[in-house]
Amino acid sequence: MIVDRQGRRFRNLRISLTAACNYACTYCVPNGKRLVAAQDELSADAMARAVAYLVEAAGIERLRITGGEPLVSPRLEPFLEAIGRLPLEDIGLTTNGQLLARKLPALQAAGIRRLNVSLDTLDPDAFRRIARGGDLDTVLAGLDAARAAGFRIKLNMVPLRQENLDQVLPLLDYCLARGYELRFIELMRMGHLARAGTDFQQQFVSLGDLLALIGDHHPFVQAEAPLDATALRYEIPGRGHFGIIANESVPFCRTCSRLRLSSTGWLHGCLSSGNRHYIGDLLDKPRHQALPALQRLLVKALGDKQDLAFSGGATVMKIIGG
Ligand code: SAM
């Protein structure tokens, strides 16, 4: 197992199944182009082999499948089937929910029980403006179907001051009423937002702003969360929980245990680092050759982690997964 001098190690793997997405959210895809897959994406088999090798070489215990939009990929089903036999503690999936209803049987068959569904607003006009693809009612129907099928659901919302701040409380009420945990994700300086001259500052809503807004309507107390959790969690007594992923306000780099694999075979040890490490060529090699080479790259990837604070990154989220 590879551990750095701060005691950090890779425990959670996020795999971007494809860079293609049926949305083009304004904060993620500035040119508005939907469904553009990266060239030379790995096959489902190669991706599953990557996960198997990373379980062994890095000690990965938990897997999150993301993208792009993982449910648009024809590799989803074969990938799920191939990773079914791996000794993983947990497999989760992050999706925009557009294709959720029809993909639920495949997710259930693969043993997935937890879903993170991204939804920035309950207002159809704002939904069209932000997501620039998809349809709000379809997402809501997918959520209902997933809930009825017994999935544990978290909703991800990126609050944007000029777009959906008025949706913080309606989305919270929607989630509390259904037993979903709402996760607010502070806007991150990723991709085009990492460059000067964007509207990042005008759109950014901080942890403090969110807590003040929610506190005016709901009494809450801080709740427990695992040491390497990304979100600070809060309980509204008698109603439920919500969380805030506060990359900017309360960076969690010191306890970060995440490793990311792009759909084209690049490992990223840190969202804030421009470094990436290609493993696509190792996946055809037998285990005894692949694992030592992989371990050398994992040492480099762990060395890419920031010591203290997230400082933005040029890579677009849809390439490496949220
Ligand atoms: N398509 C899937 C979805 O919509 O959930 C998975 C991929 S998406 C890149 C994963 C998450 O990253 C979404 O919740 C999205 O809102 C978030 N995200 C993308 N760009 C972001 C940014 N600049 N700051 C904060 N969150 C971002």
Short mmCIF file of C-alpha atoms and ligand atoms in Angstrom, two decimals:
data_model
loop_
_atom_site.label_atom_id
_atom_site.label_comp_id
_atom_site.label_asym_id
_atom_site.label_seq_id
_atom_site.Cartn_x
_atom_site.Cartn_y
_atom_site.Cartn_z
CA MET A 1 0.00 0.00 0.00
CA ILE A 2 1.31 3.47 -0.89
CA VAL A 3 1.05 6.12 1.83
CA ASP A 4 2.38 9.70 1.77
CA ARG A 5 4.03 11.64 4.60
CA GLN A 6 0.65 13.06 5.65
CA GLY A 7 -0.69 9.53 6.05
CA ARG A 8 -2.87 9.79 2.94
CA ARG A 9 -3.51 6.84 0.67
CA PHE A 10 -5.82 6.07 -2.22
CA ARG A 11 -8.98 4.41 -0.96
CA ASN A 12 -11.67 5.81 -3.27
CA LEU A 13 -11.53 5.49 -7.04
CA ARG A 14 -13.68 7.64 -9.34
CA ILE A 15 -13.81 6.35 -12.86
CA SER A 16 -15.09 8.48 -15.71
CA LEU A 17 -16.78 5.94 -17.93
CA THR A 18 -17.03 8.43 -20.80
CA ALA A 19 -16.42 12.12 -21.31
CA ALA A 20 -19.65 12.34 -23.32
CA CYS A 21 -22.61 13.98 -21.61
CA ASN A 22 -26.19 14.69 -22.64
CA TYR A 23 -26.00 18.01 -20.72
CA ALA A 24 -23.65 20.94 -21.23
CA CYS A 25 -23.87 22.64 -17.82
CA THR A 26 -22.66 26.23 -18.04
CA TYR A 27 -20.06 25.78 -15.27
CA CYS A 28 -18.67 22.55 -16.78
CA VAL A 29 -18.92 22.79 -20.59
CA PRO A 30 -18.37 26.42 -21.65
CA ASN A 31 -18.78 25.80 -25.41
CA GLY A 32 -22.22 24.24 -24.86
CA LYS A 33 -21.40 21.14 -26.95
CA ARG A 34 -23.14 18.01 -25.75
CA LEU A 35 -22.27 14.34 -26.21
CA VAL A 36 -18.68 14.85 -27.32
CA ALA A 37 -16.80 11.74 -26.21
CA ALA A 38 -13.04 11.80 -25.77
CA GLN A 39 -11.10 10.04 -28.52
CA ASP A 40 -9.63 6.61 -27.73
CA GLU A 41 -11.77 5.79 -24.72
CA LEU A 42 -10.88 2.48 -23.04
CA SER A 43 -13.03 -0.58 -23.65
CA ALA A 44 -15.27 -1.83 -20.83
CA ASP A 45 -12.91 -4.75 -20.31
CA ALA A 46 -9.83 -2.54 -20.09
CA MET A 47 -11.59 -0.27 -17.60
CA ALA A 48 -12.61 -3.21 -15.45
CA ARG A 49 -9.02 -4.52 -15.57
CA ALA A 50 -7.82 -1.06 -14.49
CA VAL A 51 -10.12 -1.21 -11.49
CA ALA A 52 -8.94 -4.72 -10.62
CA TYR A 53 -5.26 -3.70 -10.84
CA LEU A 54 -5.91 -0.56 -8.78
CA VAL A 55 -7.68 -2.56 -6.08
CA GLU A 56 -4.51 -4.62 -5.79
CA ALA A 57 -1.84 -1.98 -6.33
CA ALA A 58 -3.39 0.94 -4.44
CA GLY A 59 -5.79 -0.69 -1.98
CA ILE A 60 -8.90 0.82 -3.55
CA GLU A 61 -11.97 -0.12 -1.48
CA ARG A 62 -14.73 2.04 -2.90
CA LEU A 63 -15.62 2.82 -6.49
CA ARG A 64 -17.72 5.66 -7.90
CA ILE A 65 -18.73 5.53 -11.54
CA THR A 66 -19.08 8.97 -13.07
CA GLY A 67 -18.34 10.89 -16.26
CA GLY A 68 -19.30 12.77 -18.47
CA GLU A 69 -22.62 11.04 -18.08
CA PRO A 70 -22.05 7.35 -17.30
CA LEU A 71 -25.56 6.29 -18.31
CA VAL A 72 -25.08 7.39 -21.95
CA SER A 73 -22.17 4.99 -22.40
CA PRO A 74 -22.78 1.64 -24.14
CA ARG A 75 -19.90 0.38 -21.98
CA LEU A 76 -21.97 0.73 -18.80
CA GLU A 77 -23.54 -2.74 -18.74
CA PRO A 78 -20.42 -4.74 -19.77
CA PHE A 79 -18.33 -2.70 -17.31
CA LEU A 80 -20.77 -3.37 -14.46
CA GLU A 81 -20.77 -7.05 -15.26
CA ALA A 82 -16.96 -7.20 -15.34
CA ILE A 83 -16.44 -5.42 -11.99
CA GLY A 84 -19.11 -7.51 -10.26
CA ARG A 85 -16.56 -10.04 -9.09
CA LEU A 86 -14.10 -7.54 -7.56
CA PRO A 87 -13.67 -7.25 -3.79
CA LEU A 88 -15.04 -3.71 -3.47
CA GLU A 89 -16.76 -2.49 -0.29
CA ASP A 90 -19.05 -0.21 -2.21
CA ILE A 91 -19.95 0.87 -5.74
CA GLY A 92 -21.77 4.17 -6.27
CA LEU A 93 -22.78 6.08 -9.36
CA THR A 94 -23.10 9.79 -10.11
CA THR A 95 -25.57 10.71 -12.84
CA ASN A 96 -27.65 13.59 -14.09
CA GLY A 97 -30.64 11.25 -13.89
CA GLN A 98 -31.84 11.75 -17.47
CA LEU A 99 -31.64 8.03 -18.35
CA LEU A 100 -32.03 6.77 -14.81
CA ALA A 101 -35.44 5.12 -15.01
CA ARG A 102 -34.45 2.83 -17.89
CA LYS A 103 -31.02 1.96 -16.44
CA LEU A 104 -32.24 1.05 -12.94
CA PRO A 105 -32.50 -2.71 -13.58
CA ALA A 106 -28.85 -2.87 -14.76
CA LEU A 107 -27.69 -0.85 -11.74
CA GLN A 108 -29.65 -3.05 -9.37
CA ALA A 109 -28.34 -6.23 -10.95
CA ALA A 110 -24.77 -4.93 -10.43
CA GLY A 111 -25.41 -4.48 -6.71
CA ILE A 112 -25.41 -0.68 -6.79
CA ARG A 113 -27.53 0.67 -3.96
CA ARG A 114 -26.42 4.30 -3.75
CA LEU A 115 -26.93 7.01 -6.34
CA ASN A 116 -25.83 10.63 -6.50
CA VAL A 117 -28.08 12.55 -8.85
CA SER A 118 -27.12 16.04 -9.94
CA LEU A 119 -29.96 18.53 -9.98
CA ASP A 120 -29.38 22.27 -9.77
CA THR A 121 -32.96 23.52 -9.81
CA LEU A 122 -36.63 22.52 -9.72
CA ASP A 123 -37.51 25.38 -12.06
CA PRO A 124 -37.85 24.18 -15.70
CA ASP A 125 -36.60 27.45 -17.22
CA ALA A 126 -33.54 27.65 -14.98
CA PHE A 127 -32.95 23.92 -15.64
CA ARG A 128 -32.81 24.56 -19.40
CA ARG A 129 -30.53 27.58 -18.89
CA ILE A 130 -28.03 25.74 -16.66
CA ALA A 131 -28.04 22.15 -17.99
CA ARG A 132 -28.53 23.05 -21.67
CA GLY A 133 -29.82 19.55 -22.32
CA GLY A 134 -32.29 17.03 -20.95
CA ASP A 135 -35.66 17.56 -19.34
CA LEU A 136 -36.50 18.28 -15.70
CA ASP A 137 -39.63 16.08 -15.51
CA THR A 138 -37.66 13.10 -16.81
CA VAL A 139 -35.10 13.53 -14.01
CA LEU A 140 -37.84 13.81 -11.38
CA ALA A 141 -39.53 10.67 -12.73
CA GLY A 142 -36.17 8.84 -12.66
CA LEU A 143 -35.68 9.87 -9.04
CA ASP A 144 -39.16 8.63 -8.11
CA ALA A 145 -38.45 5.30 -9.80
CA ALA A 146 -35.07 4.94 -8.05
CA ARG A 147 -36.63 5.74 -4.69
CA ALA A 148 -39.42 3.22 -5.28
CA ALA A 149 -36.77 0.62 -6.16
CA GLY A 150 -35.07 1.20 -2.78
CA PHE A 151 -31.92 3.12 -3.82
CA ARG A 152 -30.31 5.47 -1.27
CA ILE A 153 -30.20 8.84 -2.97
CA LYS A 154 -28.11 11.96 -2.61
CA LEU A 155 -28.81 15.00 -4.74
CA ASN A 156 -25.91 17.22 -5.87
CA MET A 157 -26.60 20.92 -6.38
CA VAL A 158 -24.07 23.54 -7.43
CA PRO A 159 -25.44 26.87 -6.10
CA LEU A 160 -24.79 29.76 -8.50
CA ARG A 161 -25.54 33.24 -7.14
CA GLN A 162 -27.06 34.57 -10.36
CA GLU A 163 -28.79 31.38 -11.52
CA ASN A 164 -30.30 29.21 -8.79
CA LEU A 165 -29.78 30.70 -5.33
CA ASP A 166 -33.58 30.89 -5.02
CA GLN A 167 -33.63 27.08 -5.41
CA VAL A 168 -31.58 26.26 -2.30
CA LEU A 169 -34.60 26.06 0.00
CA PRO A 170 -37.05 24.45 -2.48
CA LEU A 171 -34.49 21.75 -3.29
CA LEU A 172 -33.78 21.20 0.39
CA ASP A 173 -37.50 20.81 1.13
CA TYR A 174 -37.92 18.48 -1.86
CA CYS A 175 -35.10 16.28 -0.52
CA LEU A 176 -36.17 16.33 3.13
CA ALA A 177 -39.69 15.28 2.12
CA ARG A 178 -38.34 12.23 0.25
CA GLY A 179 -35.47 11.13 2.50
CA TYR A 180 -32.75 12.21 0.03
CA GLU A 181 -29.61 13.91 1.34
CA LEU A 182 -28.95 17.16 -0.50
CA ARG A 183 -25.28 17.96 -1.15
CA PHE A 184 -24.41 21.52 -2.04
CA ILE A 185 -21.16 21.64 -4.01
CA GLU A 186 -19.36 24.95 -3.80
CA LEU A 187 -18.53 26.08 -7.33
CA MET A 188 -14.98 24.93 -8.12
CA ARG A 189 -12.42 26.73 -10.24
CA MET A 190 -12.13 23.89 -12.74
CA GLY A 191 -11.66 24.08 -16.51
CA HIS A 192 -12.58 27.50 -17.91
CA LEU A 193 -13.41 28.74 -14.38
CA ALA A 194 -9.74 28.36 -13.42
CA ARG A 195 -8.84 31.11 -15.89
CA ALA A 196 -8.91 34.84 -15.11
CA GLY A 197 -11.80 36.94 -16.37
CA THR A 198 -14.65 34.45 -15.79
CA ASP A 199 -17.73 35.08 -13.66
CA PHE A 200 -16.51 32.68 -10.95
CA GLN A 201 -16.52 35.34 -8.19
CA GLN A 202 -19.98 36.65 -9.13
CA GLN A 203 -21.46 33.12 -9.16
CA PHE A 204 -19.64 31.61 -6.16
CA VAL A 205 -21.78 30.89 -3.08
CA SER A 206 -19.79 29.99 0.04
CA LEU A 207 -20.45 27.53 2.84
CA GLY A 208 -21.09 30.50 5.15
CA ASP A 209 -23.65 32.00 2.78
CA LEU A 210 -25.45 28.67 2.48
CA LEU A 211 -25.55 28.02 6.22
CA ALA A 212 -26.89 31.54 6.84
CA LEU A 213 -29.60 31.08 4.21
CA ILE A 214 -30.67 27.66 5.48
CA GLY A 215 -30.38 28.67 9.15
CA ASP A 216 -32.99 31.39 8.67
CA HIS A 217 -35.54 28.66 7.86
CA HIS A 218 -34.35 25.43 9.48
CA PRO A 219 -32.53 24.92 12.81
CA PHE A 220 -29.59 22.54 12.22
CA VAL A 221 -26.65 21.00 14.07
CA GLN A 222 -23.39 19.64 12.67
CA ALA A 223 -23.50 15.86 12.19
CA GLU A 224 -20.80 13.21 12.04
CA ALA A 225 -19.02 12.33 8.79
CA PRO A 226 -16.19 9.89 8.01
CA LEU A 227 -12.68 11.39 8.34
CA ASP A 228 -12.03 11.32 4.59
CA ALA A 229 -15.51 12.52 3.62
CA THR A 230 -15.71 15.38 1.15
CA ALA A 231 -18.84 16.89 2.68
CA LEU A 232 -19.50 18.61 5.97
CA ARG A 233 -22.81 17.17 7.17
CA TYR A 234 -25.63 18.85 9.06
CA GLU A 235 -28.80 17.50 10.66
CA ILE A 236 -32.13 19.27 10.70
CA PRO A 237 -33.56 17.50 13.75
CA GLY A 238 -36.57 15.37 12.96
CA ARG A 239 -36.34 16.09 9.21
CA GLY A 240 -33.06 14.76 7.81
CA HIS A 241 -29.55 15.69 6.76
CA PHE A 242 -27.83 17.88 4.20
CA GLY A 243 -24.17 18.31 3.32
CA ILE A 244 -21.86 20.93 1.85
CA ILE A 245 -18.78 20.10 -0.19
CA ALA A 246 -16.77 23.20 0.55
CA ASN A 247 -13.63 22.91 -1.55
CA GLU A 248 -12.97 26.62 -1.27
CA SER A 249 -14.19 27.47 2.25
CA VAL A 250 -13.00 24.36 4.14
CA PRO A 251 -10.54 22.47 1.92
CA PHE A 252 -10.26 18.76 2.66
CA CYS A 253 -6.95 18.09 0.92
CA ARG A 254 -5.28 16.90 4.16
CA THR A 255 -7.55 13.85 4.31
CA CYS A 256 -8.19 13.31 0.60
CA SER A 257 -8.19 9.62 -0.36
CA ARG A 258 -9.45 9.98 -3.92
CA LEU A 259 -7.89 8.74 -7.14
CA ARG A 260 -9.43 9.44 -10.53
CA LEU A 261 -9.22 7.52 -13.80
CA SER A 262 -10.29 9.19 -17.05
CA SER A 263 -12.12 7.29 -19.78
CA THR A 264 -8.95 7.48 -21.89
CA GLY A 265 -6.72 5.79 -19.28
CA TRP A 266 -5.13 8.68 -17.38
CA LEU A 267 -4.76 8.62 -13.60
CA HIS A 268 -5.24 11.90 -11.73
CA GLY A 269 -4.12 12.03 -8.09
CA CYS A 270 -5.43 15.53 -7.47
CA LEU A 271 -8.02 17.80 -9.12
CA SER A 272 -5.74 20.75 -8.49
CA SER A 273 -2.71 19.30 -10.24
CA GLY A 274 -2.04 19.43 -13.98
CA ASN A 275 -0.16 16.13 -13.71
CA ARG A 276 -1.68 12.91 -15.02
CA HIS A 277 -0.27 9.42 -15.55
CA TYR A 278 -1.11 7.12 -18.45
CA ILE A 279 -1.99 3.51 -17.58
CA GLY A 280 -3.79 2.50 -20.79
CA ASP A 281 -0.69 0.68 -22.05
CA LEU A 282 -0.37 -1.35 -18.83
CA LEU A 283 -3.79 -2.89 -19.10
CA ASP A 284 -2.81 -5.42 -21.77
CA LYS A 285 0.15 -6.62 -19.73
CA PRO A 286 -0.02 -9.62 -17.40
CA ARG A 287 -0.54 -8.84 -13.75
CA HIS A 288 3.08 -9.47 -12.68
CA GLN A 289 4.33 -6.86 -15.16
CA ALA A 290 1.49 -4.38 -14.80
CA LEU A 291 1.39 -4.10 -10.99
CA PRO A 292 4.99 -2.91 -10.36
CA ALA A 293 4.71 -0.33 -13.16
CA LEU A 294 1.36 0.80 -11.83
CA GLN A 295 2.77 1.19 -8.34
CA ARG A 296 5.48 3.51 -9.63
CA LEU A 297 2.81 5.71 -11.25
CA LEU A 298 0.68 5.62 -8.09
CA VAL A 299 3.59 7.01 -6.05
CA LYS A 300 3.74 9.92 -8.51
CA ALA A 301 -0.03 10.42 -8.46
CA LEU A 302 -0.09 10.50 -4.65
CA GLY A 303 2.76 13.02 -4.76
CA ASP A 304 0.52 15.28 -6.88
CA LYS A 305 -1.91 15.85 -4.00
CA GLN A 306 -1.98 19.37 -2.57
CA ASP A 307 -0.80 19.74 1.01
CA LEU A 308 -3.41 22.18 2.17
CA ALA A 309 -5.91 23.75 -0.14
CA PHE A 310 -7.65 23.20 -3.43
CA SER A 311 -6.39 25.85 -5.82
CA GLY A 312 -8.37 25.16 -8.98
CA GLY A 313 -7.41 23.06 -11.99
CA ALA A 314 -7.36 23.39 -15.76
CA THR A 315 -8.98 19.97 -16.37
CA VAL A 316 -12.68 19.97 -17.16
CA MET A 317 -14.78 17.99 -14.68
CA LYS A 318 -16.51 15.99 -17.41
CA ILE A 319 -13.13 14.58 -18.44
CA ILE A 320 -12.12 13.30 -15.01
CA GLY A 321 -15.47 12.96 -13.31
CA GLY A 322 -16.89 14.98 -10.42
N1 SAM B 1 -22.98 13.60 -15.48
C1 SAM B 1 -22.93 13.23 -14.09
C2 SAM B 1 -23.66 14.24 -13.24
O1 SAM B 1 -24.22 15.19 -13.78
O2 SAM B 1 -23.72 14.04 -12.04
C3 SAM B 1 -21.54 12.98 -13.54
C4 SAM B 1 -20.43 13.92 -13.94
S1 SAM B 1 -20.55 15.56 -13.34
C5 SAM B 1 -19.03 16.24 -13.93
C6 SAM B 1 -20.30 15.33 -11.61
C7 SAM B 1 -20.59 16.51 -10.73
O3 SAM B 1 -19.62 17.51 -10.95
C8 SAM B 1 -21.95 17.16 -10.94
O4 SAM B 1 -22.65 17.15 -9.72
C9 SAM B 1 -21.60 18.56 -11.37
O5 SAM B 1 -22.55 19.46 -10.92
C10 SAM B 1 -20.25 18.76 -10.73
N2 SAM B 1 -19.44 19.83 -11.31
C11 SAM B 1 -19.00 19.95 -12.58
N3 SAM B 1 -18.26 21.08 -12.73
C12 SAM B 1 -18.22 21.68 -11.51
C13 SAM B 1 -17.61 22.86 -10.99
N4 SAM B 1 -16.88 23.67 -11.76
N5 SAM B 1 -17.78 23.13 -9.68
C14 SAM B 1 -18.51 22.32 -8.88
N6 SAM B 1 -19.10 21.19 -9.32
C15 SAM B 1 -18.96 20.88 -10.60
#
